[in-house]
CSV table of C-alpha atoms and ligand atoms in Angstrom, one decimal:
chain,number,residue,atom,x,y,z
A,1,MET,CA,19.1,18.6,6.4
A,2,ILE,CA,16.7,15.7,5.3
A,3,LEU,CA,13.1,16.6,4.1
A,4,ARG,CA,11.2,14.3,4.1
A,5,LEU,CA,7.7,14.6,0.9
A,6,THR,CA,4.3,12.8,1.4
A,7,ARG,CA,2.3,12.5,-1.9
A,8,ARG,CA,-1.0,10.6,-1.1
A,9,TYR,CA,-3.4,8.1,-3.6
A,10,ARG,CA,-6.5,6.6,-3.9
A,11,PHE,CA,-7.4,3.2,-5.0
A,12,ALA,CA,-10.8,1.0,-4.9
A,13,ALA,CA,-10.4,-2.2,-4.3
A,14,ALA,CA,-12.8,-5.5,-2.9
A,15,HIS,CA,-11.3,-8.4,-1.3
A,16,ARG,CA,-12.6,-11.8,1.1
A,17,LEU,CA,-9.9,-11.9,4.4
A,18,HIS,CA,-9.9,-15.9,4.1
A,19,ALA,CA,-6.4,-18.4,5.2
A,20,ALA,CA,-5.9,-22.0,3.6
A,21,ALA,CA,-4.4,-23.0,6.8
A,22,PHE,CA,-7.8,-22.3,9.3
A,23,SER,CA,-11.4,-24.0,9.4
A,24,GLN,CA,-13.8,-21.9,7.8
A,25,GLU,CA,-15.3,-21.7,11.9
A,26,ALA,CA,-11.9,-20.6,12.7
A,27,ASN,CA,-12.2,-17.7,10.1
A,28,GLN,CA,-15.3,-16.4,10.5
A,29,GLN,CA,-14.0,-15.9,14.4
A,30,LEU,CA,-10.1,-14.2,13.1
A,31,TYR,CA,-12.2,-12.4,10.5
A,32,GLY,CA,-15.8,-11.3,11.1
A,33,LYS,CA,-17.9,-9.9,8.8
A,34,CYS,CA,-14.8,-9.6,6.5
A,35,ASN,CA,-14.9,-13.5,6.1
A,36,ASN,CA,-17.7,-13.1,3.3
A,37,PRO,CA,-17.5,-15.3,1.1
A,38,HIS,CA,-18.7,-12.7,-1.6
A,39,GLY,CA,-16.3,-10.6,-0.3
A,40,HIS,CA,-16.9,-5.9,0.9
A,41,GLY,CA,-14.5,-3.0,-1.3
A,42,HIS,CA,-12.7,0.1,0.6
A,43,ASP,CA,-12.1,3.3,-0.6
A,44,TYR,CA,-8.3,3.8,0.2
A,45,VAL,CA,-6.1,6.0,0.6
A,46,LEU,CA,-2.5,5.4,0.8
A,47,GLU,CA,0.4,8.2,1.6
A,48,VAL,CA,4.0,7.3,0.1
A,49,SER,CA,7.0,9.8,1.9
A,50,VAL,CA,10.1,9.5,0.6
A,51,ALA,CA,13.2,10.7,2.4
A,52,GLY,CA,16.5,12.6,1.5
A,53,PRO,CA,18.8,16.1,1.6
A,54,LEU,CA,17.8,19.2,0.0
A,55,ASP,CA,18.5,18.9,-3.8
A,56,GLU,CA,19.9,22.6,-3.8
A,57,ALA,CA,20.2,23.9,-7.9
A,58,THR,CA,16.5,22.6,-7.6
A,59,GLY,CA,15.3,23.6,-4.6
A,60,ARG,CA,12.9,20.1,-3.8
A,61,VAL,CA,13.7,16.5,-2.5
A,62,ALA,CA,12.0,14.6,-5.0
A,63,ASN,CA,10.3,16.1,-8.1
A,64,PRO,CA,7.1,13.9,-7.3
A,65,ALA,CA,5.7,14.1,-11.1
A,66,VAL,CA,8.5,11.1,-10.9
A,67,LEU,CA,7.4,9.3,-7.5
A,68,ASP,CA,3.5,10.1,-9.0
A,69,ARG,CA,4.8,7.5,-12.2
A,70,LEU,CA,5.7,5.1,-9.9
A,71,VAL,CA,2.9,5.1,-8.1
A,72,ALA,CA,0.7,4.9,-10.5
A,73,GLN,CA,2.8,1.7,-12.5
A,74,GLU,CA,3.1,-0.3,-9.8
A,75,VAL,CA,1.1,0.4,-7.3
A,76,LEU,CA,-2.6,1.6,-8.9
A,77,ALA,CA,-1.6,-0.4,-11.9
A,78,CYS,CA,-2.2,-3.4,-10.4
A,79,LEU,CA,-5.0,-3.2,-7.9
A,80,ASP,CA,-7.1,-0.4,-8.4
A,81,HIS,CA,-10.3,-1.5,-9.1
A,82,ARG,CA,-9.1,-5.0,-8.5
A,83,ASN,CA,-10.8,-8.2,-7.1
A,84,LEU,CA,-7.6,-8.1,-4.7
A,85,ASN,CA,-8.2,-12.2,-4.3
A,86,ALA,CA,-9.2,-13.1,-7.9
A,87,GLU,CA,-6.7,-10.6,-9.3
A,88,VAL,CA,-3.5,-10.2,-7.8
A,89,ALA,CA,-1.0,-13.2,-7.6
A,90,GLU,CA,-0.2,-12.3,-3.8
A,91,PHE,CA,-3.4,-13.7,-3.1
A,92,SER,CA,-3.9,-16.4,-4.2
A,93,ASP,CA,-2.8,-18.3,-1.0
A,94,ALA,CA,-2.4,-15.3,1.5
A,95,PRO,CA,-5.4,-13.4,3.2
A,96,PRO,CA,-5.7,-9.4,1.4
A,97,THR,CA,-4.7,-7.7,4.8
A,98,THR,CA,-3.7,-4.2,4.9
A,99,GLU,CA,-0.4,-5.6,6.4
A,100,ASN,CA,-0.3,-7.7,4.1
A,101,LEU,CA,-0.9,-4.8,1.3
A,102,LEU,CA,1.4,-2.9,2.3
A,103,ARG,CA,4.1,-5.3,2.4
A,104,LEU,CA,2.9,-5.5,-1.4
A,105,ILE,CA,3.5,-1.9,-2.6
A,106,ARG,CA,6.7,-1.7,-0.8
A,107,GLN,CA,8.0,-4.7,-2.2
A,108,ARG,CA,6.5,-3.3,-6.2
A,109,LEU,CA,7.8,0.3,-5.2
A,110,LEU,CA,11.5,-0.6,-4.2
A,111,ALA,CA,11.2,-3.1,-7.8
A,112,ARG,CA,11.8,-0.7,-9.2
A,113,TRP,CA,12.8,2.9,-7.9
A,114,PRO,CA,14.0,5.2,-10.6
A,115,GLU,CA,17.1,6.8,-10.9
A,116,THR,CA,15.9,10.2,-10.9
A,117,LEU,CA,14.9,9.4,-6.7
A,118,ALA,CA,18.4,7.9,-6.5
A,119,ARG,CA,19.6,10.4,-3.7
A,120,THR,CA,16.3,9.8,-2.1
A,121,ARG,CA,14.9,6.9,0.0
A,122,LEU,CA,11.4,5.0,1.2
A,123,ALA,CA,10.5,6.4,3.6
A,124,GLY,CA,7.1,5.2,5.3
A,125,ILE,CA,3.7,3.9,3.6
A,126,ARG,CA,0.5,4.9,5.4
A,127,LEU,CA,-2.3,3.1,4.3
A,128,TYR,CA,-6.2,4.0,5.8
A,129,GLU,CA,-8.6,0.9,4.7
A,130,THR,CA,-11.0,2.7,6.9
A,131,ARG,CA,-11.4,6.2,8.3
A,132,ARG,CA,-10.4,3.8,11.5
A,133,ASN,CA,-8.5,1.7,10.8
A,134,ILE,CA,-4.7,3.1,9.8
A,135,PHE,CA,-1.8,0.8,8.9
A,136,GLU,CA,1.7,1.7,9.5
A,137,LEU,CA,5.3,0.4,6.9
A,138,ALA,CA,7.9,2.8,8.7
A,139,GLU,CA,11.9,2.5,7.2
A,140,ARG,CA,13.8,2.1,9.9
A,141,SER,CA,16.5,5.0,9.2
B,201,LIG,NI1,-12.1,-5.8,4.6
């Protein structure tokens, strides 16, 4: 029996969608108002899911406090209340789209996956950019 735990987090960040490979006109067509040179902000909602077997001793799949600490240290500390283009190195030459944010969050979580979560694996990440714009990264099982 494999169980899944999902925790929800929030962070606010500013960004501007602009790809250096394309002309100003192409960027305007590609990203529309999200290409505004002065940027704009989002209140992101992040959901992180882990999956694993039931730990008979604790009756839990994972300790949520351990996951919270991992997300706070590896994700929220580098993204919350940041200008993503200016303050996050990965976005100095890549547009801070929600897809690219998902990839960055995945990399950062897996790089520091703690021993205390060793019985579980990262099962998925969902990022709400707006109420209508939701991106999801599904890990292969
Ligand atoms: Ni945006």
